[in-house]
Amino acid sequence: MSDTGLDKALMYLKFFDVGQWIYPGLMSRKTGVEIKHIYSLLDILVDEGLLIINYESYCHICGKFDIEIYETFASIPHEHKCEHCESTLTPLDNSIVIYKVINNEL
Ligand SMILES: [Zn+2]
């Protein structure tokens, strides 16, 4: 990641408070930083104890997220219906990793 990319990514993170979730895809679009770099940066912050990984179900059919957020991959139901369009969602096809802020020294 270039220095400007890193600066933009770090600036973006400053807007988050403890208890809020960071969506890597959205962060990539907002900052113009490639998604793989976003994941690397966020994973470093997990190691630093600033973020934890959570999971959310994303429906590819209607393009919406479920309201429920899961603490672990194992806690996602094996098969459930999209809250918005009733499509079947499974952990493997529909889970996305999101990052919860647990320390606001970002
Ligand atoms: Zn749906």
XYZ file of N, CA, C and O and ligand atoms in Angstrom:
425
model
N 0.855 -1.193 0.000
C 0.000 0.000 0.000
C 0.890 1.243 0.000
O 1.869 1.302 0.727
N 0.529 2.235 -0.804
C 1.309 3.470 -0.830
C 1.074 4.241 0.467
O 0.115 3.994 1.185
N 1.963 5.218 0.734
C 1.800 6.018 1.947
C 0.486 6.788 1.929
O -0.179 6.909 2.942
N 0.106 7.297 0.742
C -1.158 8.035 0.672
C -2.326 7.101 0.926
O -3.293 7.472 1.591
N -2.239 5.886 0.406
C -3.297 4.904 0.647
C -3.410 4.604 2.121
O -4.508 4.583 2.681
N -2.283 4.413 2.761
C -2.271 4.111 4.194
C -2.837 5.299 4.988
O -3.649 5.123 5.881
N -2.430 6.503 4.614
C -2.952 7.707 5.284
C -4.461 7.779 5.166
O -5.158 8.036 6.145
N -4.960 7.552 3.947
C -6.408 7.615 3.726
C -7.131 6.572 4.558
O -8.168 6.840 5.162
N -6.557 5.359 4.587
C -7.174 4.268 5.337
C -7.191 4.588 6.825
O -8.195 4.377 7.508
N -6.095 5.128 7.335
C -6.022 5.448 8.761
C -6.952 6.614 9.113
O -7.583 6.624 10.166
N -7.062 7.587 8.204
C -7.993 8.709 8.416
C -9.428 8.184 8.519
O -10.204 8.600 9.366
N -9.750 7.267 7.608
C -11.097 6.696 7.576
C -11.428 6.035 8.914
O -12.523 6.193 9.446
N -10.441 5.328 9.467
C -10.661 4.591 10.718
C -10.891 5.514 11.911
O -11.501 5.117 12.895
N -10.421 6.744 11.806
C -10.568 7.679 12.921
C -12.024 8.042 13.198
O -12.346 8.538 14.260
N -12.906 7.806 12.227
C -14.309 8.153 12.412
C -15.093 7.108 13.208
O -16.271 7.277 13.474
N -14.434 6.022 13.562
C -15.152 4.946 14.243
C -14.962 4.994 15.752
O -13.877 5.300 16.235
N -16.050 4.674 16.473
C -15.995 4.601 17.926
C -16.055 3.140 18.363
O -16.456 2.277 17.586
N -15.723 2.904 19.623
C -15.820 1.562 20.195
C -17.255 1.046 20.026
O -18.212 1.786 20.259
N -17.372 -0.192 19.584
C -18.688 -0.807 19.419
C -19.228 -0.692 18.002
O -20.233 -1.302 17.673
N -18.563 0.086 17.146
C -19.014 0.201 15.758
C -18.309 -0.835 14.889
O -17.258 -1.343 15.250
N -18.923 -1.109 13.738
C -18.356 -2.098 12.830
C -17.779 -1.445 11.580
O -18.374 -0.526 11.021
N -16.654 -1.990 11.138
C -15.999 -1.533 9.919
C -16.250 -2.575 8.832
O -15.990 -3.763 9.043
N -16.759 -2.124 7.693
C -17.012 -3.008 6.554
C -15.867 -2.852 5.553
O -15.720 -1.786 4.955
N -15.064 -3.910 5.366
C -13.888 -3.782 4.504
C -14.220 -3.323 3.076
O -13.506 -2.489 2.517
N -15.306 -3.836 2.494
C -15.672 -3.466 1.125
C -15.992 -1.982 1.011
O -15.557 -1.302 0.078
N -16.723 -1.497 1.983
C -17.098 -0.084 2.008
C -15.860 0.785 2.219
O -15.668 1.810 1.569
N -14.997 0.314 3.130
C -13.773 1.057 3.417
C -12.903 1.162 2.163
O -12.314 2.208 1.884
N -12.848 0.071 1.391
C -12.075 0.062 0.162
C -12.635 1.073 -0.842
O -11.900 1.852 -1.457
N -13.958 1.092 -0.979
C -14.584 2.038 -1.921
C -14.391 3.488 -1.481
O -14.118 4.363 -2.282
N -14.525 3.731 -0.180
C -14.421 5.107 0.329
C -13.006 5.661 0.255
O -12.815 6.858 0.111
N -12.013 4.779 0.399
C -10.631 5.254 0.460
C -9.878 5.063 -0.852
O -8.809 5.624 -1.043
N -10.428 4.234 -1.745
C -9.735 3.944 -2.994
C -8.563 2.990 -2.810
O -7.749 2.809 -3.716
N -8.462 2.369 -1.630
C -7.377 1.422 -1.343
C -7.870 0.011 -1.675
O -9.008 -0.344 -1.357
N -7.025 -0.763 -2.342
C -7.399 -2.125 -2.738
C -7.840 -2.961 -1.539
O -7.225 -2.890 -0.468
N -8.854 -3.781 -1.776
C -9.452 -4.563 -0.697
C -8.421 -5.459 0.019
O -8.456 -5.591 1.240
N -7.470 -6.026 -0.728
C -6.495 -6.919 -0.073
C -5.640 -6.150 0.941
O -5.262 -6.658 1.981
N -5.354 -4.876 0.608
C -4.575 -4.047 1.536
C -5.416 -3.668 2.758
O -4.901 -3.555 3.867
N -6.708 -3.443 2.499
C -7.612 -3.120 3.617
C -7.631 -4.291 4.610
O -7.491 -4.107 5.814
N -7.780 -5.508 4.073
C -7.800 -6.686 4.958
C -6.476 -6.821 5.720
O -6.478 -7.129 6.909
N -5.352 -6.581 5.044
C -4.055 -6.700 5.733
C -3.972 -5.702 6.878
O -3.557 -6.043 7.985
N -4.388 -4.461 6.598
C -4.326 -3.425 7.624
C -5.240 -3.775 8.803
O -4.834 -3.701 9.964
N -6.476 -4.191 8.486
C -7.423 -4.492 9.557
C -6.957 -5.693 10.371
O -7.117 -5.728 11.595
N -6.331 -6.668 9.705
C -5.820 -7.833 10.435
C -4.689 -7.444 11.389
O -4.564 -8.016 12.473
N -3.888 -6.482 10.975
C -2.833 -5.989 11.878
C -3.473 -5.363 13.121
O -3.049 -5.593 14.251
N -4.550 -4.599 12.907
C -5.227 -3.945 14.031
C -5.908 -4.962 14.948
O -6.059 -4.732 16.142
N -6.309 -6.103 14.381
C -6.832 -7.207 15.207
C -5.698 -7.714 16.110
O -5.874 -7.875 17.315
N -4.532 -7.938 15.498
C -3.375 -8.417 16.270
C -2.984 -7.417 17.361
O -2.500 -7.798 18.422
N -3.187 -6.133 17.067
C -2.837 -5.076 18.032
C -3.871 -4.937 19.149
O -3.710 -4.131 20.060
N -4.988 -5.669 19.010
C -6.015 -5.620 20.048
C -6.978 -4.446 19.921
O -7.686 -4.106 20.866
N -7.033 -3.824 18.728
C -7.934 -2.678 18.534
C -9.274 -3.108 17.928
O -10.293 -2.456 18.123
N -9.244 -4.193 17.182
C -10.448 -4.685 16.505
C -10.623 -6.167 16.792
O -9.654 -6.866 17.096
N -11.876 -6.649 16.693
C -12.101 -8.094 16.663
C -12.908 -8.411 15.407
O -13.599 -7.543 14.871
N -12.807 -9.661 14.979
C -13.535 -10.100 13.788
C -14.938 -10.556 14.183
O -15.101 -11.289 15.154
N -15.931 -10.092 13.443
C -17.307 -10.583 13.552
C -17.751 -11.009 12.157
O -17.032 -10.784 11.183
N -18.931 -11.611 12.093
C -19.445 -12.071 10.802
C -20.861 -11.575 10.591
O -21.634 -11.452 11.534
N -21.164 -11.325 9.336
C -22.511 -10.917 8.980
C -22.894 -11.664 7.706
O -22.039 -12.005 6.898
N -24.192 -11.921 7.546
C -24.650 -12.584 6.328
C -25.032 -11.546 5.287
O -25.771 -10.609 5.577
N -24.521 -11.764 4.082
C -24.817 -10.863 2.974
C -25.558 -11.634 1.903
O -25.119 -12.714 1.499
N -26.686 -11.105 1.458
C -27.470 -11.784 0.432
C -27.065 -11.268 -0.946
O -27.184 -10.071 -1.221
N -26.588 -12.181 -1.792
C -26.156 -11.781 -3.135
C -27.350 -11.515 -4.048
O -27.210 -10.877 -5.081
N -28.520 -12.050 -3.681
C -29.702 -11.882 -4.523
C -30.258 -10.455 -4.398
O -30.473 -9.774 -5.390
N -30.453 -10.009 -3.170
C -31.043 -8.668 -3.011
C -30.005 -7.620 -2.607
O -30.313 -6.442 -2.546
N -28.772 -8.084 -2.340
C -27.706 -7.125 -2.039
C -27.832 -6.461 -0.676
O -27.353 -5.349 -0.483
N -28.471 -7.150 0.277
C -28.623 -6.571 1.610
C -27.988 -7.457 2.679
O -27.818 -8.651 2.474
N -27.698 -6.847 3.814
C -27.149 -7.571 4.950
C -28.267 -7.954 5.911
O -29.234 -7.213 6.063
N -28.091 -9.077 6.582
C -28.977 -9.424 7.693
C -28.673 -8.493 8.859
O -27.563 -7.994 8.987
N -29.648 -8.314 9.706
C -29.458 -7.428 10.853
C -28.557 -8.100 11.900
O -27.760 -7.456 12.561
N -28.674 -9.417 11.996
C -27.922 -10.179 13.002
C -26.416 -10.173 12.714
O -25.998 -10.350 11.582
N -25.632 -9.962 13.777
C -24.178 -10.041 13.659
C -23.693 -11.168 14.552
O -24.181 -11.330 15.678
N -22.772 -11.983 14.036
C -22.308 -13.169 14.755
C -20.880 -12.977 15.237
O -20.042 -12.462 14.509
N -20.650 -13.444 16.458
C -19.326 -13.302 17.068
C -18.319 -14.292 16.488
O -17.130 -14.003 16.434
N -18.819 -15.467 16.102
C -17.925 -16.483 15.560
C -18.547 -17.085 14.313
O -19.773 -17.061 14.142
N -17.685 -17.649 13.464
C -18.174 -18.287 12.242
C -19.105 -19.441 12.597
O -20.125 -19.654 11.948
N -18.734 -20.181 13.653
C -19.511 -21.356 14.054
C -20.919 -21.004 14.522
O -21.812 -21.854 14.492
N -21.111 -19.768 14.970
C -22.437 -19.409 15.478
C -23.414 -18.969 14.384
O -24.584 -18.711 14.654
N -22.954 -18.912 13.143
C -23.855 -18.559 12.034
C -24.726 -19.784 11.730
O -24.205 -20.885 11.611
N -26.052 -19.626 11.617
C -26.902 -20.791 11.311
C -26.489 -21.437 9.978
O -26.105 -20.728 9.046
N -26.563 -22.765 9.921
C -26.137 -23.481 8.714
C -26.916 -23.061 7.488
O -26.395 -22.975 6.391
N -28.192 -22.840 7.686
C -29.006 -22.400 6.565
C -30.097 -21.516 7.145
O -30.768 -21.911 8.080
N -30.224 -20.331 6.626
C -31.342 -19.497 7.071
C -31.817 -18.624 5.913
O -31.149 -18.512 4.892
N -32.979 -18.034 6.096
C -33.576 -17.239 5.018
C -33.158 -15.780 5.156
O -33.103 -15.245 6.265
N -32.898 -15.183 4.014
C -32.643 -13.737 3.978
C -33.852 -13.026 4.567
O -34.993 -13.346 4.240
N -33.583 -12.067 5.459
C -34.676 -11.321 6.096
C -35.433 -10.445 5.113
O -36.550 -10.024 5.374
N -34.806 -10.172 3.991
C -35.391 -9.216 3.050
C -36.091 -9.890 1.868
O -37.133 -9.429 1.433
N -35.495 -10.992 1.345
C -36.075 -11.579 0.131
C -36.311 -13.081 0.245
O -36.695 -13.719 -0.733
N -36.049 -13.662 1.450
C -36.332 -15.084 1.683
C -35.408 -16.041 0.926
O -35.651 -17.239 0.910
N -34.359 -15.568 0.277
C -33.393 -16.476 -0.356
C -32.678 -17.255 0.743
O -32.559 -16.777 1.871
N -32.199 -18.461 0.402
C -31.477 -19.261 1.381
C -30.034 -18.779 1.495
O -29.337 -18.627 0.496
N -29.593 -18.557 2.722
C -28.216 -18.103 2.974
C -27.461 -19.195 3.721
O -28.008 -19.831 4.611
N -26.218 -19.413 3.373
C -25.382 -20.372 4.097
C -24.102 -19.666 4.538
O -23.668 -18.700 3.899
N -23.487 -20.157 5.618
C -22.270 -19.481 6.114
C -21.165 -19.386 5.052
O -20.526 -18.347 4.914
N -20.959 -20.462 4.295
C -19.859 -20.453 3.335
C -20.066 -19.463 2.197
O -19.136 -18.795 1.769
N -21.291 -19.394 1.694
C -21.553 -18.525 0.539
C -21.847 -17.084 0.913
O -21.618 -16.180 0.119
N -22.371 -16.884 2.109
C -22.934 -15.562 2.393
C -22.309 -14.792 3.556
O -22.703 -13.659 3.802
N -21.353 -15.423 4.269
C -20.793 -14.676 5.398
C -19.727 -13.730 4.920
O -18.926 -14.079 4.066
N -19.702 -12.576 5.504
C -18.577 -11.686 5.268
C -17.978 -11.301 6.613
O -18.656 -11.267 7.635
N -16.684 -11.062 6.574
C -15.973 -10.666 7.780
C -16.126 -9.165 7.957
O -15.918 -8.394 7.022
N -16.518 -8.771 9.149
C -16.534 -7.348 9.490
C -15.705 -7.185 10.756
O -15.404 -8.171 11.427
N -15.320 -5.967 11.046
C -14.399 -5.737 12.162
C -15.045 -4.804 13.172
O -15.479 -3.708 12.810
N -15.121 -5.268 14.404
C -15.711 -4.450 15.470
C -14.607 -3.719 16.232
O -13.594 -4.323 16.609
N -14.834 -2.444 16.455
C -13.850 -1.631 17.171
C -13.991 -1.896 18.672
O -15.087 -1.751 19.229
N -12.914 -2.331 19.323
C -12.973 -2.594 20.761
C -12.048 -1.662 21.556
O -12.012 -1.690 22.762
N -11.284 -0.862 20.832
C -10.352 0.060 21.479
C -10.233 1.256 20.540
O -9.972 1.077 19.352
N -10.463 2.463 21.047
C -10.510 3.592 20.110
C -9.207 4.354 19.947
O -9.193 5.525 19.617
N -8.102 3.665 20.124
C -6.804 4.312 19.866
C -6.430 4.258 18.394
O -5.268 4.290 18.036
N -7.425 4.130 17.520
C -7.156 4.027 16.083
C -6.536 5.317 15.546
O -6.913 6.372 15.962
Zn -32.010 -11.251 0.109
